Coordinates of C-alpha atoms in Angstrom, one line a residue:
M1 CA 51.3 -2.9 2.3
A2 CA 52.3 0.8 3.0
K3 CA 53.9 1.3 0.4
K4 CA 50.9 0.2 -1.6
E5 CA 48.5 2.1 1.1
E6 CA 50.9 5.9 0.6
Q7 CA 50.4 5.0 -3.5
N8 CA 46.7 5.2 -3.0
V9 CA 46.6 7.8 -1.0
L10 CA 48.3 10.5 -3.1
F11 CA 47.0 13.6 -0.7
F12 CA 43.9 14.2 2.5
R13 CA 40.7 14.1 1.0
D14 CA 42.3 13.9 -2.4
G15 CA 38.7 12.3 -4.3
I16 CA 36.6 15.4 -3.1
V17 CA 39.6 17.2 -4.4
Y18 CA 39.8 15.4 -8.0
R19 CA 36.0 15.9 -7.9
E20 CA 36.4 19.8 -7.7
W21 CA 38.9 20.3 -10.1
G22 CA 36.6 17.7 -12.0
Y23 CA 33.5 20.4 -11.6
R24 CA 35.4 23.4 -12.4
L25 CA 37.3 21.8 -15.8
A26 CA 33.1 20.8 -16.4
A27 CA 31.9 24.9 -16.2
L28 CA 35.3 26.2 -17.9
E29 CA 34.1 23.8 -21.3
K30 CA 37.1 21.1 -20.7
F31 CA 34.8 18.4 -20.6
P32 CA 38.3 15.3 -21.2
T33 CA 39.7 16.6 -18.8
A34 CA 37.0 16.8 -16.7
E35 CA 35.9 13.2 -17.3
E36 CA 39.3 12.4 -16.8
Y37 CA 39.6 14.1 -13.1
F38 CA 36.4 12.7 -12.5
E39 CA 36.8 9.4 -12.9
K40 CA 40.2 9.4 -10.7
A41 CA 38.7 11.0 -8.0
I42 CA 36.1 7.6 -8.0
E43 CA 39.3 5.4 -8.6
Q44 CA 40.1 7.3 -5.0
G45 CA 37.5 6.0 -2.8
Q46 CA 34.6 8.0 -4.5
H47 CA 33.1 5.4 -5.7
N48 CA 29.4 5.7 -4.0
D49 CA 30.0 9.4 -4.1
L50 CA 26.3 10.5 -6.1
R51 CA 27.5 13.9 -6.5
T52 CA 30.6 12.6 -7.9
Y53 CA 28.9 10.4 -10.9
L54 CA 26.1 12.9 -11.3
G55 CA 29.2 15.7 -12.5
L56 CA 30.3 12.4 -14.4
C57 CA 27.2 11.7 -15.9
K58 CA 26.8 15.9 -16.2
T59 CA 30.2 16.1 -18.6
Q60 CA 30.0 13.3 -20.3
L61 CA 26.3 14.8 -22.0
N62 CA 27.7 17.9 -23.0
Y63 CA 30.7 16.6 -24.4
A64 CA 28.1 14.2 -26.5
R65 CA 29.5 10.5 -25.1
F66 CA 26.3 9.0 -24.2
N67 CA 26.4 5.5 -24.1
R68 CA 28.9 6.5 -21.5
A69 CA 26.3 8.8 -19.8
V70 CA 23.7 5.6 -19.8
I71 CA 26.0 3.9 -17.7
T72 CA 26.1 6.5 -14.9
T73 CA 22.8 6.6 -15.1
K74 CA 22.7 3.8 -14.2
K75 CA 24.5 3.3 -11.8
C76 CA 23.0 7.3 -10.6
L77 CA 19.8 5.2 -10.0
E78 CA 21.0 2.6 -8.0
I79 CA 22.9 4.7 -5.1
D80 CA 20.1 7.0 -4.8
P81 CA 16.3 5.9 -7.1
T82 CA 14.5 8.3 -5.0
Y83 CA 16.1 11.9 -5.3
S84 CA 14.6 14.0 -8.3
Y85 CA 18.3 15.0 -10.0
V86 CA 18.2 11.8 -10.4
K87 CA 15.9 11.7 -12.8
H88 CA 16.2 14.8 -14.1
M89 CA 19.8 13.0 -15.8
Q90 CA 18.1 10.6 -17.1
L91 CA 16.0 11.8 -18.5
Q92 CA 18.5 14.6 -20.6
T93 CA 20.6 10.9 -21.0
L94 CA 17.1 9.6 -23.4
F95 CA 16.6 12.2 -24.9
H96 CA 20.4 13.3 -25.9
M97 CA 20.5 9.9 -27.5
G98 CA 17.1 10.0 -29.3
E99 CA 14.9 8.7 -27.7
F100 CA 11.9 10.8 -27.1
E101 CA 9.7 8.4 -26.8
Y102 CA 11.3 7.7 -23.6
S103 CA 11.9 10.3 -22.1
L104 CA 8.4 11.0 -22.4
V105 CA 7.3 8.7 -20.1
H106 CA 9.5 9.1 -17.9
A107 CA 9.3 12.5 -17.2
H108 CA 5.7 11.7 -16.7
Q109 CA 6.1 9.2 -14.2
G110 CA 8.3 11.1 -12.4
Y111 CA 6.4 14.2 -13.0
Q112 CA 3.1 12.4 -11.2
K113 CA 5.9 11.9 -7.5
Y114 CA 8.0 14.7 -8.3
R115 CA 5.7 18.2 -9.5
T116 CA 8.9 19.9 -10.4
T117 CA 9.6 22.5 -13.1
F118 CA 12.4 20.3 -14.9
L119 CA 10.1 17.4 -15.2
E120 CA 7.3 19.2 -16.9
H121 CA 9.5 20.7 -19.0
G122 CA 10.8 17.0 -20.0
I123 CA 7.8 16.3 -20.2
L124 CA 7.0 19.3 -22.7
L125 CA 10.2 18.9 -24.5
G126 CA 9.2 15.0 -25.6
N127 CA 6.5 15.7 -26.9
E128 CA 7.3 18.5 -28.8
T129 CA 9.7 16.9 -30.3
V130 CA 7.8 13.7 -30.9
E131 CA 4.9 16.4 -33.1
D132 CA 8.7 17.5 -35.1
C133 CA 9.7 14.6 -36.4
V134 CA 6.1 13.1 -37.7
G135 CA 4.4 16.7 -37.5
R136 CA 5.0 19.4 -40.0
D137 CA 8.3 20.3 -39.6
S138 CA 9.2 17.2 -40.2
G139 CA 11.5 16.5 -43.2
P140 CA 10.0 16.6 -47.5
N141 CA 11.5 13.2 -47.8
A142 CA 10.4 11.3 -44.0
L143 CA 6.9 10.2 -46.1
Q144 CA 8.8 7.7 -47.9
L145 CA 11.2 6.7 -45.3
L146 CA 7.6 5.9 -43.7
R147 CA 5.8 4.6 -46.2
P148 CA 6.7 1.1 -45.3
W149 CA 5.9 0.7 -42.1
I150 CA 2.6 2.9 -42.6
Q151 CA 1.9 0.1 -44.8
E152 CA 2.7 -3.1 -42.4
L153 CA 0.5 -0.6 -39.9
T154 CA -2.8 -0.6 -42.2
E155 CA -2.5 -4.2 -42.2
Y156 CA -2.3 -4.9 -38.5
R157 CA -5.6 -2.3 -38.7
K158 CA -7.8 -4.2 -40.3
L159 CA -5.9 -8.0 -38.1
L160 CA -7.7 -5.9 -34.7
M161 CA -10.3 -4.2 -36.7
E162 CA -11.8 -8.3 -37.8
K163 CA -10.4 -8.7 -34.0
L164 CA -13.0 -5.9 -32.8
N165 CA -15.9 -8.5 -33.0
E166 CA -14.5 -11.3 -31.2
E167 CA -14.4 -10.9 -26.6
V168 CA -11.1 -10.6 -25.4
D169 CA -10.1 -10.9 -22.1
E170 CA -8.5 -8.9 -20.9
F171 CA -6.9 -11.0 -18.2
A172 CA -5.5 -14.0 -20.1
G173 CA -1.6 -13.7 -19.1
I174 CA -2.9 -14.5 -15.1
E175 CA -3.3 -18.3 -15.5
E176 CA -5.2 -19.8 -12.3
E177 CA -2.3 -22.1 -11.6
Q178 CA 0.8 -19.5 -11.6
S179 CA -1.8 -17.6 -9.0
R180 CA -0.7 -17.4 -5.7
F181 CA -4.7 -18.5 -4.3
K182 CA -6.2 -21.5 -5.6
V183 CA -10.1 -22.4 -5.6
N184 CA -11.3 -25.9 -5.5
D185 CA -7.3 -27.0 -4.7
P186 CA -7.7 -31.4 -3.8
E187 CA -4.8 -31.3 -2.8
E188 CA -5.8 -29.3 0.3
R189 CA -8.6 -30.8 0.8
D190 CA -6.6 -33.1 1.4
R191 CA -4.6 -32.3 3.8
T192 CA -7.5 -31.2 5.3
E193 CA -9.4 -34.1 5.8
F194 CA -6.1 -36.2 6.0
R195 CA -5.8 -33.9 9.2
Q196 CA -9.5 -34.0 10.6
L197 CA -8.4 -37.5 10.2
Q198 CA -5.6 -37.3 13.0
R199 CA -8.2 -35.0 15.1
I200 CA -10.4 -38.4 15.2
F201 CA -7.4 -40.6 16.0
A202 CA -5.9 -39.1 18.7
K203 CA -9.6 -38.7 20.2
I204 CA -10.0 -42.5 20.1
Y205 CA -6.6 -43.3 21.7
L206 CA -5.7 -40.5 23.6
G207 CA -9.1 -38.9 24.8
N208 CA -8.2 -36.0 26.9
L209 CA -5.1 -35.6 25.7
A210 CA -5.6 -35.0 21.9
H211 CA -6.9 -31.4 22.9
D212 CA -3.5 -31.2 24.4
K213 CA -1.2 -33.0 20.5
E214 CA -3.5 -30.2 19.0
F215 CA -1.9 -27.1 20.8
L216 CA 1.3 -27.9 20.2
Q217 CA 0.9 -28.7 16.4
Y218 CA -0.2 -25.8 16.3
L219 CA 2.5 -24.3 18.6
S220 CA 4.4 -26.4 16.1
E221 CA 3.2 -25.0 12.9
H222 CA 3.4 -21.4 14.0
P223 CA 6.4 -20.5 15.5
E224 CA 6.0 -16.5 15.4
E225 CA 3.5 -17.1 18.3
L226 CA 6.1 -18.3 20.6
M227 CA 8.7 -15.3 19.9
S228 CA 9.8 -12.6 22.6
P229 CA 12.4 -10.2 23.3
N230 CA 14.0 -13.0 24.3
K231 CA 15.5 -15.3 21.9
K232 CA 17.2 -17.5 24.0
S233 CA 14.0 -18.9 26.2
T234 CA 11.9 -18.5 22.7
E235 CA 15.1 -21.2 21.1
I236 CA 13.2 -23.6 24.4
L237 CA 10.1 -22.5 24.5
H238 CA 10.2 -24.1 21.0
A239 CA 12.3 -27.2 21.8
L240 CA 9.5 -28.3 24.0
V241 CA 7.1 -27.7 22.2
L242 CA 8.5 -30.3 19.5
R243 CA 9.5 -33.0 21.9
N244 CA 6.6 -32.5 23.8
Y245 CA 4.4 -32.7 20.2
R246 CA 6.8 -35.6 18.8
R247 CA 6.3 -37.5 22.8
G248 CA 2.1 -37.1 21.0
V249 CA 2.6 -38.6 18.3
R250 CA 4.6 -41.3 19.0
R251 CA 2.5 -42.6 21.9
M252 CA -0.4 -42.4 20.0
N253 CA 1.6 -45.0 17.0
I254 CA 2.5 -46.6 19.3
L255 CA -1.4 -47.4 21.1
R256 CA -2.5 -48.2 17.3
M257 CA 0.0 -50.4 17.3
R258 CA -1.1 -52.3 19.7
R259 CA -5.4 -51.8 19.7
P260 CA -5.5 -51.6 15.8
L261 CA -8.6 -49.1 14.6
Y262 CA -10.7 -52.0 13.5
V263 CA -11.0 -53.5 16.9
M264 CA -11.7 -50.4 18.9
I265 CA -14.3 -50.2 15.8
F266 CA -15.3 -54.1 16.7
K267 CA -15.4 -53.4 20.6
R268 CA -18.4 -49.6 19.8
K269 CA -20.2 -52.1 18.1
L270 CA -20.3 -54.5 21.4
I271 CA -21.6 -51.7 23.4
P272 CA -25.3 -52.3 25.0
P273 CA -28.3 -50.8 23.3
G274 CA -28.8 -48.8 26.5
H275 CA -26.1 -47.1 25.6
K276 CA -26.3 -46.8 21.6
A277 CA -29.8 -45.3 23.1
M278 CA -28.0 -42.8 24.8
I279 CA -25.3 -42.3 22.8
A280 CA -28.2 -41.2 19.7
A281 CA -29.7 -38.9 22.1
E282 CA -26.9 -37.2 23.0
K283 CA -25.8 -37.0 19.4
K284 CA -29.8 -35.2 18.9
L285 CA -29.4 -32.9 21.5
K286 CA -26.2 -31.6 20.0
K287 CA -27.5 -30.9 16.9
S288 CA -30.9 -29.2 18.3
V289 CA -27.5 -27.3 20.1
I290 CA -25.5 -26.1 16.9
I291 CA -29.3 -25.5 15.3
V292 CA -30.0 -23.3 18.7
Q293 CA -26.9 -21.4 18.6
A294 CA -26.4 -20.6 14.9
D295 CA -29.7 -19.5 15.0
Y296 CA -28.6 -17.0 18.1
L297 CA -25.5 -16.1 16.0
L298 CA -27.3 -14.9 13.0
R299 CA -29.5 -13.0 15.0
C300 CA -26.6 -11.7 16.9
L301 CA -24.7 -10.4 14.0
Y302 CA -28.1 -8.9 12.0
K303 CA -29.0 -6.7 15.5
V304 CA -25.1 -5.4 15.1
R305 CA -25.5 -5.0 11.3
M306 CA -28.8 -2.5 12.2
Q307 CA -26.2 -0.9 15.4
K308 CA -24.4 0.2 12.3
D309 CA -21.4 -1.0 13.9
Y310 CA -19.0 -2.6 10.4
I311 CA -15.8 -3.1 13.4
S312 CA -17.8 -5.5 15.7
F313 CA -19.9 -6.4 12.4
F314 CA -17.0 -7.6 9.8
G315 CA -14.6 -10.0 13.3
M316 CA -18.3 -11.8 13.9
V317 CA -18.3 -12.8 10.5
D318 CA -15.7 -14.4 10.3
R319 CA -15.8 -16.1 13.9
I320 CA -19.5 -17.3 12.5
K321 CA -17.6 -18.3 9.0
D322 CA -15.0 -20.1 11.1
K323 CA -17.9 -21.2 13.6
F324 CA -19.6 -22.7 10.8
D325 CA -17.2 -24.8 8.7
S326 CA -15.8 -26.2 11.6
Y327 CA -18.7 -28.6 12.0
N328 CA -19.6 -31.7 10.2
L329 CA -22.6 -31.8 7.6
K330 CA -23.8 -34.8 9.1
M331 CA -24.1 -32.8 12.7
F332 CA -25.6 -29.5 10.8
P333 CA -27.1 -30.2 8.4
L334 CA -28.2 -26.7 7.4
R335 CA -24.4 -25.0 7.4
Q336 CA -24.9 -24.1 3.5
E337 CA -27.9 -22.3 3.8
C338 CA -26.6 -20.4 7.5
L339 CA -23.7 -19.7 5.2
H340 CA -25.3 -18.4 2.6
E341 CA -27.4 -15.8 4.4
V342 CA -24.4 -14.8 5.6
Y343 CA -22.9 -13.7 2.7
N344 CA -26.1 -11.8 1.4
M345 CA -25.9 -10.0 4.8
V346 CA -22.1 -9.0 4.3
G347 CA -23.3 -7.7 0.5
W348 CA -26.0 -6.2 2.0
T349 CA -24.1 -3.8 4.4
Y350 CA -22.0 -2.4 2.2
I351 CA -24.8 -1.6 0.1
D352 CA -26.7 0.0 3.7
T353 CA -23.2 2.5 4.0
R354 CA -24.5 3.5 0.1
D355 CA -28.2 5.0 2.4
L356 CA -27.2 8.6 2.0
T357 CA -30.6 9.9 2.1
N358 CA -29.9 10.8 6.2
I359 CA -27.9 13.0 5.7
L360 CA -28.8 16.6 5.2
E361 CA -26.3 19.0 4.6
S362 CA -25.3 19.0 1.0
K363 CA -21.5 19.8 1.4
L364 CA -21.9 17.1 3.8
R365 CA -23.3 14.1 1.8
K366 CA -20.5 14.7 -0.6
T367 CA -17.9 14.3 1.8
Y368 CA -19.3 10.6 2.0
L369 CA -20.0 10.5 -1.1
K370 CA -16.8 10.9 -1.5
H371 CA -14.9 8.6 1.1
H372 CA -16.8 6.0 -0.8
L373 CA -15.0 6.9 -4.2
G374 CA -12.0 6.3 -1.9
I375 CA -11.3 10.4 -2.6
R376 CA -10.4 11.1 1.2
V377 CA -10.6 14.7 1.5
A378 CA -11.4 15.2 5.4
E379 CA -10.8 13.3 8.7
L380 CA -14.1 12.0 9.2
P381 CA -15.9 9.9 8.3
R382 CA -13.6 7.2 8.8
D383 CA -13.2 4.4 6.4
S384 CA -14.7 2.1 9.8
D385 CA -17.9 4.7 9.5
I386 CA -19.1 3.7 6.2
G387 CA -17.5 -0.1 6.0
W388 CA -14.5 0.1 4.6
I389 CA -12.5 -1.9 7.2
R390 CA -8.8 -2.1 7.1
T391 CA -7.2 -5.6 7.4
P392 CA -5.1 -4.9 10.6
D393 CA -2.8 -8.0 10.3
R394 CA -1.2 -8.9 6.8
K395 CA -0.3 -12.0 6.8
A396 CA -2.3 -13.4 8.8
A397 CA -5.0 -12.0 6.3
L398 CA -3.2 -13.7 3.0
K399 CA -3.3 -17.1 5.2
K400 CA -6.8 -17.0 5.5
F401 CA -7.9 -15.8 1.9
R402 CA -5.5 -18.8 0.3
K403 CA -6.8 -21.4 3.1
R404 CA -10.3 -19.9 2.5
L405 CA -10.2 -19.8 -1.2
A406 CA -8.4 -23.0 -1.2
M407 CA -11.8 -24.5 0.4
A408 CA -14.7 -23.2 -1.2
S409 CA -16.1 -24.0 -4.6
E410 CA -20.2 -22.2 -3.8
P411 CA -20.4 -19.2 -6.2
L412 CA -21.5 -17.1 -3.7
E413 CA -18.8 -17.9 -1.5
L414 CA -16.1 -17.1 -4.8
A415 CA -18.1 -13.8 -5.3
W416 CA -17.0 -12.5 -1.3
L417 CA -14.4 -14.2 -1.2
F418 CA -12.5 -12.6 -4.1
H419 CA -14.7 -9.9 -3.1
E420 CA -13.0 -9.1 0.2
L421 CA -9.1 -10.2 -0.9
S422 CA -9.8 -7.0 -3.8
K423 CA -10.5 -4.6 -1.5
Y424 CA -7.0 -5.8 0.4
L425 CA -5.3 -5.6 -2.8
I426 CA -7.1 -2.0 -2.9
E427 CA -5.7 -1.2 0.3
I428 CA -2.1 -2.8 -0.3
R429 CA -2.6 -0.5 -3.4
R430 CA -2.3 -3.7 -5.9
Y431 CA -4.6 -3.1 -8.6
D432 CA -3.4 -4.9 -11.2
L433 CA -4.7 -8.2 -9.2
A434 CA -7.2 -5.9 -7.6
R435 CA -9.0 -5.3 -11.4
F436 CA -8.2 -8.7 -11.9
Y437 CA -10.4 -10.5 -8.6
S438 CA -13.0 -7.8 -8.9
K439 CA -13.9 -8.8 -12.6
K440 CA -13.9 -12.5 -10.6
A441 CA -15.9 -11.8 -7.8
R442 CA -17.8 -9.7 -10.1
D443 CA -18.2 -13.2 -12.4
M444 CA -19.1 -14.8 -9.6
S445 CA -22.2 -12.8 -8.3
Q446 CA -23.7 -13.3 -12.1
E447 CA -23.3 -17.2 -11.9
A448 CA -24.9 -16.7 -7.9
G449 CA -27.7 -14.9 -9.1
N450 CA -26.3 -12.4 -6.7
E451 CA -26.8 -8.4 -7.9
A452 CA -26.0 -7.7 -5.1
W453 CA -22.7 -8.4 -5.1
A454 CA -22.5 -7.5 -8.6
L455 CA -23.3 -4.2 -7.8
N456 CA -20.5 -4.4 -4.8
A457 CA -17.5 -5.7 -7.5
Q458 CA -18.4 -3.2 -9.6
H459 CA -17.9 -0.4 -7.0
L460 CA -14.9 -1.5 -6.0
F461 CA -14.4 -1.4 -9.9
L462 CA -15.1 2.3 -9.6
R463 CA -13.2 2.7 -6.7
I464 CA -9.5 1.1 -8.6
E465 CA -10.6 3.6 -11.9
I466 CA -10.9 7.2 -9.2
S467 CA -7.0 5.8 -7.0
Q468 CA -5.6 5.3 -10.9
N469 CA -6.8 8.7 -11.8
Y470 CA -8.5 7.1 -15.1
R471 CA -11.5 9.4 -15.1
N472 CA -13.0 8.0 -19.4
E473 CA -12.6 3.9 -17.2
A474 CA -14.3 6.0 -13.4
K475 CA -17.2 7.4 -15.2
E476 CA -17.8 4.2 -17.7
A477 CA -18.0 2.1 -14.0
A478 CA -20.0 4.2 -12.4
L479 CA -22.5 4.4 -15.3
I480 CA -22.8 0.4 -15.1
A481 CA -23.3 0.0 -11.2
L482 CA -25.9 3.4 -11.8
S483 CA -27.5 0.0 -13.9
S484 CA -26.9 -2.5 -11.5
S485 CA -28.9 0.1 -8.8
K486 CA -32.1 0.1 -11.8
E487 CA -31.9 -3.7 -11.5
L488 CA -32.2 -3.4 -7.2
G489 CA -35.1 -1.2 -7.8
L490 CA -33.5 1.2 -4.4
D491 CA -34.4 4.9 -5.3
F492 CA -31.4 5.5 -2.1
L493 CA -28.2 3.5 -5.2
V494 CA -30.3 5.1 -8.4
D495 CA -29.5 8.8 -6.3
F496 CA -25.6 7.5 -5.1
Y497 CA -25.1 6.6 -8.4
K498 CA -25.9 9.7 -10.4
S499 CA -23.9 12.0 -7.7
A500 CA -21.0 9.7 -8.1
V501 CA -21.5 10.5 -12.0
E502 CA -21.6 14.7 -11.1
V503 CA -17.9 13.9 -9.2
I504 CA -16.4 11.8 -11.5
E505 CA -17.4 14.3 -14.3
D506 CA -16.4 17.9 -12.7
M507 CA -13.5 16.1 -10.6
D508 CA -9.5 17.1 -11.1
M509 CA -7.8 14.9 -11.6
E510 CA -4.4 17.1 -11.7
K511 CA -5.9 18.4 -7.7
M512 CA -5.8 14.2 -6.7
L513 CA -2.0 14.5 -6.5
D514 CA -0.3 14.7 -4.2
F515 CA 0.7 17.8 -5.0
D516 CA 2.5 20.2 -2.8
P517 CA 2.6 23.1 -3.5
I518 CA 5.6 24.5 -0.6
S519 CA 8.1 21.9 -2.8
A520 CA 7.4 23.2 -6.1
R521 CA 8.7 26.9 -4.7
Q522 CA 11.3 25.0 -3.3
Q523 CA 12.8 23.6 -6.4
L524 CA 11.7 27.3 -8.2
I525 CA 14.6 28.3 -5.6
L526 CA 16.6 25.7 -6.2
N527 CA 16.6 25.9 -10.2
L528 CA 17.2 29.9 -9.6
M529 CA 20.8 28.8 -6.7
P530 CA 24.3 28.7 -8.4
E531 CA 25.0 24.5 -9.8
D532 CA 28.6 24.9 -6.5
M533 CA 25.2 25.7 -3.6
K534 CA 22.5 23.3 -5.9
P535 CA 22.9 20.6 -4.2
S536 CA 23.7 22.4 -0.1
V537 CA 20.8 23.8 -0.9
D538 CA 19.1 20.5 -1.7
F539 CA 20.5 19.0 1.2
L540 CA 18.6 22.4 3.6
W541 CA 15.4 20.8 2.4
R542 CA 15.3 17.7 3.2
R543 CA 16.4 19.1 6.9
M544 CA 13.5 21.3 6.7
E545 CA 11.0 18.8 5.7
A546 CA 11.2 17.2 9.5
V547 CA 10.2 21.3 10.1
P548 CA 5.9 21.3 10.2
A549 CA 4.1 22.4 6.8
K550 CA 3.2 25.7 8.2
R551 CA 5.7 27.2 9.2
R552 CA 8.7 25.6 7.2
L553 CA 9.3 28.8 5.1
S554 CA 9.6 31.1 8.0
V555 CA 12.7 29.0 9.2
M556 CA 15.6 30.6 7.1
P557 CA 19.0 29.1 7.7
G558 CA 20.3 32.4 8.0
C559 CA 18.1 33.7 10.6
K560 CA 19.6 34.1 14.2
T561 CA 19.2 32.4 17.5
V562 CA 16.9 33.9 20.0
D563 CA 18.0 37.1 21.5
R564 CA 16.6 37.8 24.8
K565 CA 18.2 40.5 25.0
F566 CA 16.7 42.2 23.1
K567 CA 14.3 44.9 23.7
L568 CA 11.6 44.4 21.2
P569 CA 8.8 41.3 20.8
C570 CA 10.5 39.4 18.0
R571 CA 8.6 36.8 16.0
R572 CA 11.7 35.1 14.6
K573 CA 12.5 31.9 13.9
T574 CA 15.1 29.0 13.4
I575 CA 17.0 25.5 12.9
M576 CA 19.5 26.4 14.9
P577 CA 20.3 25.5 18.9
T578 CA 19.3 27.8 21.5
P579 CA 21.2 28.5 24.4
A580 CA 20.5 26.4 27.5
K581 CA 18.3 28.4 30.1
D582 CA 20.0 29.2 33.4
L583 CA 17.3 28.4 36.2
E584 CA 18.7 30.1 39.1
K585 CA 20.0 33.0 36.5
E586 CA 16.5 33.6 35.1
A587 CA 14.7 33.2 39.5
R588 CA 17.1 35.3 41.2
K589 CA 15.8 38.2 38.2
I590 CA 12.3 37.6 38.7
L591 CA 12.9 38.1 42.4
L592 CA 15.3 41.4 42.6
A593 CA 12.5 43.0 40.1
Q594 CA 10.3 42.7 42.2
Y595 CA 12.3 45.5 44.2
E596 CA 14.0 46.8 41.6
L597 CA 13.5 51.2 42.6
S598 CA 10.6 52.8 40.7
K599 CA 12.2 55.6 37.5
D600 CA 9.6 57.7 38.3
R601 CA 10.7 61.2 38.6
P602 CA 9.0 62.3 41.9
G603 CA 6.4 65.8 41.3
Y604 CA 6.0 65.0 37.2
V605 CA 3.8 65.7 35.9
D606 CA 2.4 64.9 32.5
F607 CA -0.5 66.8 30.8
D608 CA -1.4 65.3 27.7
E609 CA -3.3 62.7 30.0
Y610 CA -5.1 65.6 31.0
E611 CA -6.2 67.1 27.5

């Protein structure tokens, strides 16, 4: 074993030495030998070193070994896919292989994230090469070679022109059966009805213990509620919950075996008429209490809406929805009408936030408008001030959407649920699904005949297109929203969407992308560096990103630490650690300075002061 280890390790840091020799040989244009040295470095422990693979990839490109370079590029992407230089090597590999279109696509995608010079150069180079291949600079026989393809494309174009008259669903690929959120799911309805029957049985057989059983059942189905830093105590609590819940279920089953349900029903029929009249009066009173409570909740919701406290408003909407769903239709016949009132109130609350007529200052009004469109230009107003409430718990929100959609069947309720789901998907930047559910929200609102929810769904389309930097589609969505606002007959909505169209026309999509001028300047400096210094300088830029952006370039690598004995004031800043202060020594200096003798010469007069 010792001999094998000695054979594997040739000398101290042999992998690094082979790697540096590979770079040196590549600089001398001895590419076959350089490739061998890079492979030796990988064999000697540099199999996860990004710098080794980047040098190998560059050597293979210069040596015209493009298939090997593709494999090396994939390995670089596995090690660090976020490094911009890896993207650069991928572009060069695709370009040298003749995949000009793919190199152009990757360069454009990389340029959206990293505004670097070589990615911009890759876009220009790929675009120019594609134009040269099919433009005036192409060979004289290129048209003859392309003639069969042109004929096929002509036939395909005729086929597409025939299909233009047919309305094509752009979301046809997303099947409802394969969706995570099923609407009006019969299986979920059966499970809910079964749980309700179990609650009824528990109340009949267990009495007040039915509440304890329901609480234990909830904890057993949601073990995350028992989570704590102490894992042992969490396991003990979970075991206690399961044991007591099983005991409750066993007790109920034993009681059902002793006294079946039909026996309990026969016993209820033997209740005296006076007792039956008292139960009927109690049910009637309970119905009246539910109606009064529903009226009180709706009034409170309207009051909070008028106060424009949107965080409390949408929190109350969720609680009122759960409260109304918990009532039976026999006890609360007006449940559907009250829920429709809640849905309409939510829809008009979203529209109320777009009333900017009370803002007199034009600049502030434009800021509010841009925030409504999803363009953040200032810290204020916050999202909560314009009715865009963020989801605090995303996992719980998904469970809630899945449960509510499975139990929903009314078009107005589905319009509200699809709108909220699309809004949540915009928050997590799943724009493809957000567009799909926005379309479903618009279809459900049209089926329900509610123009307010149709406008809200169209507003989501507008935000999605702007978030994806699609100006033409965003303008089209704004014009559709403008026509919908005219049907509602509200002047402030018409003004809002007219201003939105103007903002979209004047909007610079490139500025909306996260362009960092400091990073661009750092990249320019990096391009001027020699090849052997680039990795170290790039590592220095990464370390300097921890410094605030305002003073990032004031921190230079050659700056010394603060010299406290330097007489002149100095504002030099450094990333090097400063020496610790000796507090006792500093206090001694201050004390001696108070009793220091004056350095003024006795009898000296400065006559310049009197001129």
